[in-house]
Tab-separated table of C-alpha atoms and ligand atoms in Angstrom:
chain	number	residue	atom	x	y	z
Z	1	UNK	CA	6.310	-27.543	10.368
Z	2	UNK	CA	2.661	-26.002	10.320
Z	3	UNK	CA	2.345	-22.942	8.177
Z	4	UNK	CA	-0.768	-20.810	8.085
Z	5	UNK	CA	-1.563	-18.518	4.887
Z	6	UNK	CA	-4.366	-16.555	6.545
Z	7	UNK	CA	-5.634	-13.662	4.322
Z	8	UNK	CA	-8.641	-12.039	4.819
Z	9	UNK	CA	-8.551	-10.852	1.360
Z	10	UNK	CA	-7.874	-14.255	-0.659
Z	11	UNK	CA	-4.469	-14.190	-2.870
Z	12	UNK	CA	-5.572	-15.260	-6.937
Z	13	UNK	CA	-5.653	-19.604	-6.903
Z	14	UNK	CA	-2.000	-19.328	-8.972
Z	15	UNK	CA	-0.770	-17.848	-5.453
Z	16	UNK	CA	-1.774	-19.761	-3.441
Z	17	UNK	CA	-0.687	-23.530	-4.982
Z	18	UNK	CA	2.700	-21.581	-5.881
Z	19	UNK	CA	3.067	-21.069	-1.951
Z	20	UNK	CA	1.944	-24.798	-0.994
Z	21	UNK	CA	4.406	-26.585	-3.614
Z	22	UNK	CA	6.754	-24.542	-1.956
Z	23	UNK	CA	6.188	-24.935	1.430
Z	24	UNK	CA	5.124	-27.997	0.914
Z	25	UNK	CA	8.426	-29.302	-0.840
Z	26	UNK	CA	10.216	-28.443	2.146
Z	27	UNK	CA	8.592	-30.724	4.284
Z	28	UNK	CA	6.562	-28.654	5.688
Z	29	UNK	CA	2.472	-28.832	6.135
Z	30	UNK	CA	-0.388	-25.743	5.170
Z	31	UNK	CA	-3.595	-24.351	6.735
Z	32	UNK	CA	-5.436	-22.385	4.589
Z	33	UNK	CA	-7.724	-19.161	6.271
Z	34	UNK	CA	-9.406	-17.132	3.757
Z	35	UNK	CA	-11.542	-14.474	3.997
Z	36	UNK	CA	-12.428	-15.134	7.987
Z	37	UNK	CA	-14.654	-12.476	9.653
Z	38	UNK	CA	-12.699	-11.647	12.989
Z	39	UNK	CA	-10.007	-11.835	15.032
Z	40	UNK	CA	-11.354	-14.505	17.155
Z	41	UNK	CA	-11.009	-16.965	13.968
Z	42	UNK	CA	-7.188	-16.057	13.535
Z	43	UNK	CA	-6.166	-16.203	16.935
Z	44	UNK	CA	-7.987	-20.131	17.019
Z	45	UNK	CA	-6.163	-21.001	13.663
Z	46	UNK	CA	-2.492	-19.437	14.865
Z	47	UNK	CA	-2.639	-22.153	18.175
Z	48	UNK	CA	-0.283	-24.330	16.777
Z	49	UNK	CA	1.869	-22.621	13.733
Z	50	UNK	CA	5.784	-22.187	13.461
Z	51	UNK	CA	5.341	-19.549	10.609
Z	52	UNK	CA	2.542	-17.248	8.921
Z	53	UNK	CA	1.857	-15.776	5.555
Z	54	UNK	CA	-0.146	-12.596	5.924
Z	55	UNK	CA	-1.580	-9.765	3.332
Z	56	UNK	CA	-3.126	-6.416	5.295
Z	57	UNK	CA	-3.959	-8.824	8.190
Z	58	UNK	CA	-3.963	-7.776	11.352
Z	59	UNK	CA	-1.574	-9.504	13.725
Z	60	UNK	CA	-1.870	-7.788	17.140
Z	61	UNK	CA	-0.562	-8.363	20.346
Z	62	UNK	CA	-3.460	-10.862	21.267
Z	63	UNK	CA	-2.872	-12.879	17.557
Z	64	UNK	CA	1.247	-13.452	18.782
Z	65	UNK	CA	0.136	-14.061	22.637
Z	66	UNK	CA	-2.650	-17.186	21.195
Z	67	UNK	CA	0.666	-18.379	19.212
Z	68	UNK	CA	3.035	-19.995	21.679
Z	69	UNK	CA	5.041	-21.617	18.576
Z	70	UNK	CA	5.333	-18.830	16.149
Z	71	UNK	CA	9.061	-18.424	14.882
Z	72	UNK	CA	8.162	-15.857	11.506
Z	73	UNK	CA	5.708	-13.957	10.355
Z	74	UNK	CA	6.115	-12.912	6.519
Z	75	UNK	CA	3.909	-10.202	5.270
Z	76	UNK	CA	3.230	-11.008	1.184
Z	77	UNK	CA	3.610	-7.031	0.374
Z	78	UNK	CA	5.050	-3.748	1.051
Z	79	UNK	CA	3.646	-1.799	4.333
Z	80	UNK	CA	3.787	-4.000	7.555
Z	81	UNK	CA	1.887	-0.989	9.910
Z	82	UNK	CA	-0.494	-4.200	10.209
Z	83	UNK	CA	2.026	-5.669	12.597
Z	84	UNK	CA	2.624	-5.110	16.056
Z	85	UNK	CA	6.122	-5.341	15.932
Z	86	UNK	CA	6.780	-4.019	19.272
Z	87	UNK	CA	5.126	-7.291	20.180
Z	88	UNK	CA	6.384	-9.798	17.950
Z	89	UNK	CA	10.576	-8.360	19.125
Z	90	UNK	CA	8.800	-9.002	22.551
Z	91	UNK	CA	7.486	-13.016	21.245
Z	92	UNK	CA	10.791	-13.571	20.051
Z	93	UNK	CA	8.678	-13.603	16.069
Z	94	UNK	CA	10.861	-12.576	13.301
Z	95	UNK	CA	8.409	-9.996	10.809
Z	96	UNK	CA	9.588	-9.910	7.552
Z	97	UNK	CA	8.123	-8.076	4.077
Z	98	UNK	CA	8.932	-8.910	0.258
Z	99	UNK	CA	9.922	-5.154	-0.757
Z	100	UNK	CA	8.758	-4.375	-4.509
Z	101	UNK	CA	7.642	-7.594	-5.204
Z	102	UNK	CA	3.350	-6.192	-5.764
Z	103	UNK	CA	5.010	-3.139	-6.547
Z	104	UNK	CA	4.177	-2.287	-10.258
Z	105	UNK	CA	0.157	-3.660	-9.467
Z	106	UNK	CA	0.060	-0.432	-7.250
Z	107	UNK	CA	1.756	1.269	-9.712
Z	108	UNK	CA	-0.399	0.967	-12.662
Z	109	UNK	CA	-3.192	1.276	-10.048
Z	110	UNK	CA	-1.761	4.785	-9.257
Z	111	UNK	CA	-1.312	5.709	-13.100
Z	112	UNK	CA	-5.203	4.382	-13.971
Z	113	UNK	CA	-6.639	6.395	-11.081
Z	114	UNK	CA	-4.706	9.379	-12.780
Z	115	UNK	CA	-6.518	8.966	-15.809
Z	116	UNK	CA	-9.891	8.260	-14.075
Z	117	UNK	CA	-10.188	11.579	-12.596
Z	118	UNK	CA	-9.393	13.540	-15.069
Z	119	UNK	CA	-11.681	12.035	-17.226
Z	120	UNK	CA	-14.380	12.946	-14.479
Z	121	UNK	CA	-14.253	9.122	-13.404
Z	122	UNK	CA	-15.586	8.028	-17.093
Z	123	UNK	CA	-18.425	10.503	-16.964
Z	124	UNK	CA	-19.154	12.772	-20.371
Z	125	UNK	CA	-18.100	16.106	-19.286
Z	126	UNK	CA	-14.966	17.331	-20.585
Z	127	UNK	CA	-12.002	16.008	-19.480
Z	128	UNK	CA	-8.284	16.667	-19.140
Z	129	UNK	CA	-5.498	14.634	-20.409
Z	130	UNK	CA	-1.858	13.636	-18.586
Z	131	UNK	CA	0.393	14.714	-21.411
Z	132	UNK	CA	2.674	17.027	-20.567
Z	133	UNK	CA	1.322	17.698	-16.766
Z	134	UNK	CA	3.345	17.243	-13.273
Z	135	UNK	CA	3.661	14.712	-11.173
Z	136	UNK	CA	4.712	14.631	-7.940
Z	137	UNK	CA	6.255	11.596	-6.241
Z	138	UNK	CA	5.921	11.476	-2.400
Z	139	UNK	CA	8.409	8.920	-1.382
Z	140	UNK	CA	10.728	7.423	-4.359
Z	141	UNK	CA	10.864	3.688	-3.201
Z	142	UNK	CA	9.593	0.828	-5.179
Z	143	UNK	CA	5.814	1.810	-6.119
Z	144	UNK	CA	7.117	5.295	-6.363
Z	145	UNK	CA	9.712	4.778	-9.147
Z	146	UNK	CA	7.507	2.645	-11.236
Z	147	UNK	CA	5.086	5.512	-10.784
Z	148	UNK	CA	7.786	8.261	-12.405
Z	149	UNK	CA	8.675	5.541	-14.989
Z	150	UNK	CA	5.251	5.057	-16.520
Z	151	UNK	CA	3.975	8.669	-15.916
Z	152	UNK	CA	7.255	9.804	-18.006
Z	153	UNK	CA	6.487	7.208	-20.402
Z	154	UNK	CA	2.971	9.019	-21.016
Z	155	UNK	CA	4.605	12.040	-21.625
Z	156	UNK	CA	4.626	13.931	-18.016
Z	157	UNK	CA	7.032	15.591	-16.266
Z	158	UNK	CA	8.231	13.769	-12.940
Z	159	UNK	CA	9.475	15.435	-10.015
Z	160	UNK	CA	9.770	13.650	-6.379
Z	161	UNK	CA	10.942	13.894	-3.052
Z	162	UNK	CA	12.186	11.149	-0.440
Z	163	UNK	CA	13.701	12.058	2.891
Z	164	UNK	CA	15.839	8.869	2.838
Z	165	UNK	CA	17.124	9.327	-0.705
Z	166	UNK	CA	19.571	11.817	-1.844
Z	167	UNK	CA	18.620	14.348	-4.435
Z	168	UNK	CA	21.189	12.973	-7.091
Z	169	UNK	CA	19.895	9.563	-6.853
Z	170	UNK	CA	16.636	10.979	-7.646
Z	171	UNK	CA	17.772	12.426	-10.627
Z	172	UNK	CA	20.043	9.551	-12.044
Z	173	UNK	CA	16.525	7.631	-11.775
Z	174	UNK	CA	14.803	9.996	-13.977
Z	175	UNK	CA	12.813	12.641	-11.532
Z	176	UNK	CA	13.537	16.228	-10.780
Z	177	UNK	CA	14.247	16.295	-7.032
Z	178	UNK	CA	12.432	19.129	-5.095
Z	179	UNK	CA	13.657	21.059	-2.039
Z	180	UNK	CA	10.603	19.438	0.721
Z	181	UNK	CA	7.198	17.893	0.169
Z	182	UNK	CA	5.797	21.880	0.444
Z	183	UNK	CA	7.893	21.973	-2.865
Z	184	UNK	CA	6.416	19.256	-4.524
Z	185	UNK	CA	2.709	19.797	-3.621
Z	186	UNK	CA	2.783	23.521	-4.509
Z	187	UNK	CA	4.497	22.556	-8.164
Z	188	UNK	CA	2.703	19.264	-9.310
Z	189	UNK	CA	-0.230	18.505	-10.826
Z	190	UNK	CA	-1.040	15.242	-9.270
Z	191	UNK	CA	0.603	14.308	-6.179
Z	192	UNK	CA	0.766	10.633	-5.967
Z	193	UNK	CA	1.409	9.431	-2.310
Z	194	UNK	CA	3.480	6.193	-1.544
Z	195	UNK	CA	4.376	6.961	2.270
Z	196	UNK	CA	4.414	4.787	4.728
Z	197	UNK	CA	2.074	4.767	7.547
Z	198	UNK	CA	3.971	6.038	10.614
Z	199	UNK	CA	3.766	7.809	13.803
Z	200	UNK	CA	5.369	10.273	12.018
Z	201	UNK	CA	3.558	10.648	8.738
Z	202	UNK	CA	0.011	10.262	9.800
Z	203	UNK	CA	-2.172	12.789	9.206
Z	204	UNK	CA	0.522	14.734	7.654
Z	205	UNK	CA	-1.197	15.840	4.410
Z	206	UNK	CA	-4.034	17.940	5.501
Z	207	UNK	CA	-5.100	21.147	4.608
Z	208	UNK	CA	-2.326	23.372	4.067
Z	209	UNK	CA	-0.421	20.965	1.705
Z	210	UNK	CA	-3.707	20.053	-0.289
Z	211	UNK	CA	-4.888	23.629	-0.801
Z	212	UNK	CA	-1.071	24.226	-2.067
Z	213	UNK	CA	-1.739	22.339	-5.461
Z	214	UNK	CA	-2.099	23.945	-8.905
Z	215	UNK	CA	-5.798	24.491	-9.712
Z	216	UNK	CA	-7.105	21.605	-11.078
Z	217	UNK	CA	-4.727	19.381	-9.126
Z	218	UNK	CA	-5.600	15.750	-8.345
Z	219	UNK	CA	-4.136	14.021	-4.928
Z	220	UNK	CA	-3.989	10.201	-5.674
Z	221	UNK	CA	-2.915	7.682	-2.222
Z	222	UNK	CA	-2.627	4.314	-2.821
Z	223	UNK	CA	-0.587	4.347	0.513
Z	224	UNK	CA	-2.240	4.647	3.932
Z	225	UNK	CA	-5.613	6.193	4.635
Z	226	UNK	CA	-4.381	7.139	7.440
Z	227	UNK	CA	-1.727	9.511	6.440
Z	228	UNK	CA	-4.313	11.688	5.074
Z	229	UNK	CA	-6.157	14.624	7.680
Z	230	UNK	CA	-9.249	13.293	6.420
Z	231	UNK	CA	-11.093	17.018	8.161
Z	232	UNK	CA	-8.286	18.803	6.278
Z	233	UNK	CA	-9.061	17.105	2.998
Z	234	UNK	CA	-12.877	17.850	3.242
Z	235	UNK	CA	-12.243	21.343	4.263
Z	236	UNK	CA	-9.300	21.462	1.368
Z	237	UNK	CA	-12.251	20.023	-1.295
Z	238	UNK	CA	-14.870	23.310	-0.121
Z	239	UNK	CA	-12.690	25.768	-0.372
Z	240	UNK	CA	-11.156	25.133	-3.905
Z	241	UNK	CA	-13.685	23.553	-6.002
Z	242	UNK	CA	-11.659	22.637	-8.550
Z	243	UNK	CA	-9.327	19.944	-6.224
Z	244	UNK	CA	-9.539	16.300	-6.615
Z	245	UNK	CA	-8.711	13.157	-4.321
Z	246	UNK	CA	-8.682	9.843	-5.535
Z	247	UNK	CA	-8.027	6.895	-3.229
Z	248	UNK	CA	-7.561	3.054	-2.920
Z	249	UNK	CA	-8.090	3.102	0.890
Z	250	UNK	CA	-11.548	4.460	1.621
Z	251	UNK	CA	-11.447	7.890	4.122
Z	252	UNK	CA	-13.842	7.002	6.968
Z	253	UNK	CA	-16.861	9.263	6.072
Z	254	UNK	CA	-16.423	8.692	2.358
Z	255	UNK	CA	-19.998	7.804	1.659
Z	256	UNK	CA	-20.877	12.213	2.758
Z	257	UNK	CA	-17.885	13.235	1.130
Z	258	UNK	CA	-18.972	11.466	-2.037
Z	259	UNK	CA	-22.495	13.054	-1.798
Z	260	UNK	CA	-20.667	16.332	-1.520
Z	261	UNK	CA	-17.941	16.186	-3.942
Z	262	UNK	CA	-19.014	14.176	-6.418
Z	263	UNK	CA	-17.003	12.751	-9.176
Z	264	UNK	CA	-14.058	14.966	-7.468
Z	265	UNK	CA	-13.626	12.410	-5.083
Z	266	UNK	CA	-13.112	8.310	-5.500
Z	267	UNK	CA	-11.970	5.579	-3.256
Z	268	UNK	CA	-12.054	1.722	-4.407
Z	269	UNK	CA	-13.966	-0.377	-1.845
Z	270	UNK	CA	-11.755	-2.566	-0.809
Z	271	UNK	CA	-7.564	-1.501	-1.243
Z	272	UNK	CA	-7.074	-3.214	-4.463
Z	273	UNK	CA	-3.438	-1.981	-5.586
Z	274	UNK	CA	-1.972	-5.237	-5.195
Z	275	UNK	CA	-5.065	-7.275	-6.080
Z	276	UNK	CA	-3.660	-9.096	-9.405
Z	277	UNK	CA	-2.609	-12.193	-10.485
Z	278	UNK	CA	1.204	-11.120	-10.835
Z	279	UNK	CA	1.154	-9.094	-7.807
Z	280	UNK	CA	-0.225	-12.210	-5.545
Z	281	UNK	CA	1.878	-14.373	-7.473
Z	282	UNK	CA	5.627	-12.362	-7.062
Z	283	UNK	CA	4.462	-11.502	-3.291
Z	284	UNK	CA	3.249	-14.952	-2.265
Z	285	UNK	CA	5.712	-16.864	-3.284
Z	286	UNK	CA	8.684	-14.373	-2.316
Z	287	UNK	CA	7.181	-14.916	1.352
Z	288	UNK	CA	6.919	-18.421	1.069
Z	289	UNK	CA	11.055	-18.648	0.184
Z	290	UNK	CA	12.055	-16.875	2.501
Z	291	UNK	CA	9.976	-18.980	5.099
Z	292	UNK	CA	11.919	-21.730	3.606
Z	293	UNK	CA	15.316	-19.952	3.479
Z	294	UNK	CA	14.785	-18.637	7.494
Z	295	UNK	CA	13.848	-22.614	8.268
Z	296	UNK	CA	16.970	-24.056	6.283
Z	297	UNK	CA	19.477	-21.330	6.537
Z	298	UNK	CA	19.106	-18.905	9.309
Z	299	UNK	CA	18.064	-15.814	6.430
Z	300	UNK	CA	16.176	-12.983	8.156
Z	301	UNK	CA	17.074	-10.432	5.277
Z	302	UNK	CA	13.957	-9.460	4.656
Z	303	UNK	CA	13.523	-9.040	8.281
Z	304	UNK	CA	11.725	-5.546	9.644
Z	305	UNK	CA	11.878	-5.581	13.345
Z	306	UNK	CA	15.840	-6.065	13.702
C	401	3PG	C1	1.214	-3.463	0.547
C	401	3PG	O1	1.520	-2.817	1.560
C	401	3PG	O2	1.944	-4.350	0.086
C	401	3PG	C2	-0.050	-3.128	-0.188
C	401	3PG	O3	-0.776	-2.158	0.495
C	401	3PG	C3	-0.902	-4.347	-0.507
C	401	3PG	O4	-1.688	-4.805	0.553
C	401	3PG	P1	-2.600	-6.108	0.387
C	401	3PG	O5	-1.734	-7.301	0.310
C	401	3PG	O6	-3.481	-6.124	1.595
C	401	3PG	O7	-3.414	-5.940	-0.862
């Protein structure tokens, strides 16, 4: 069987010969497509594969129509809002994820970028310190629990909020549960964000929830740019000076909004919460198992358009 490991944004070497030996073991053969410019190059290199390994790559309608043999398509990560799914159900392609696996990468990501602005992103001016201070957890899933565990292990107070988990679960895993997301903006501190990117959660934090925050509050999304009102967050940023946003997805005009805010605003080039060695390690080789285990056994557990 021909596999294809395309990622624009190369996994760490360690990765990728984990996911060959596996793949390979089972019988089966790998193309390698690293950091390719376009489309144009993926849909020529999916022509003849049974099964793909993807990060944040983009597999769109046109990627599963160039792939007349594609069984699975296993996304090494969390968030698969980089997959047409409508389109693979309609291809007969099974889309899977490995939940948690790059989870604590993100994690410490979200904890660092904490520290970074209120330390005025490693500038002299005085700075603040986490002890003691709130923070909010939007969406309690994998990242977001690693997030309340090493926050509380520094000393702050964790509160969160997750429409799919019930408030006593929340608080048997260590967090205050709050009321609604109005709740937990209005009372934290930092907010850090680890909701997906859906119809229904894009552009939800805008304005009205930003300018909520304590003063002094920092917003931190390693999620989704695109659950962020990026005009709300710029007007949110004038009108209370003291607000700070810290991102690993870039907003679209950052380079003005950095110009204007200053060191009150960050974003990492290029997302980078999953970008270690562990992380690329745990996620690559989870997806290439379960490749293995939907070739040999049937196993779609992992599977995300059911
Ligand atoms: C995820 O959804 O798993 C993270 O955003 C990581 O994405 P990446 O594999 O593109 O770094």
């Amino acid at each position: 069987m021909k596999i294809l490991l395309a990622t624009q944004k190369p996994f760490a070497a360690a990765a990728v010969n984990g996911i060959r030996s596996i793949l390979e073991e089972a019988g089966n053969e790998v193309v390698l497509l690293e950091k390719y410019a376009g489309e144009d190059e993926l849909v020529a290199a999916v022509s003849d594969v049974e099964a793909m390994i993807i990060r944040s790559d983009k597999v769109t309608a046109r990627v599963l129509d160039a792939a007349p043999k594609l069984k699975i398509v296993v996304r090494a990560g969390a968030g698969f809002d980089n997959v047409d799914l409508a389109a693979a159900t309609a291809h007969g392609v099974v889309v899977e994820n490995t939940p948690g696996q790059n989870s604590n990468a993100v994690a410490e990501l979200a904890i660092a970028m904490m520290i970074y602005m209120s330390r005025n992103q490693f500038t002299p001016a005085t700075g603040t310190e986490i002890l003691g201070k709130t923070v909010g957890i939007q969406a309690f899933g994998n990242v977001g629990r690693l997030v309340g565990q090493k926050a509380a292990a520094l000393g702050m107070k964790v509160k969160a909020v997750d429409p799919f988990i019930p408030a006593e679960k929340i608080a048997e895993a260590g967090a205050e549960p709050v009321a609604d997301v109005a709740a937990l903006y209005s009372s934290s501190d930092f907010v850090s964000v680890h909701i997906p990117a859906l119809p229904s959660t894009i552009g939800s934090i805008g304005y009205d929830l930003i300018t909520s925050m304590p003063k002094g509050a920092v917003l931190v999304n390693t999620a989704r740019k695109e659950v962020i009102d990026e005009a709300g967050l710029e007007r949110a940023l004038e009108d209370r000076p003291d607000l700070k946003y810290v991102a690993d997805v870039m907003p679209d005009n950052y380079e003005a909004l950095r110009e204007k805010f200053g060191v009150r605003i960050f974003a990492t080039p290029k997302k980078m919460g999953a970008q270690t060695s562990e992380a690329n390690v745990n996620a690559g080789l989870a997806a290439a198992r379960q490749i293995v285990a939907y070739f040999t056994e049937g196993c779609t557990r992992f599977q995300v358009n059911k």
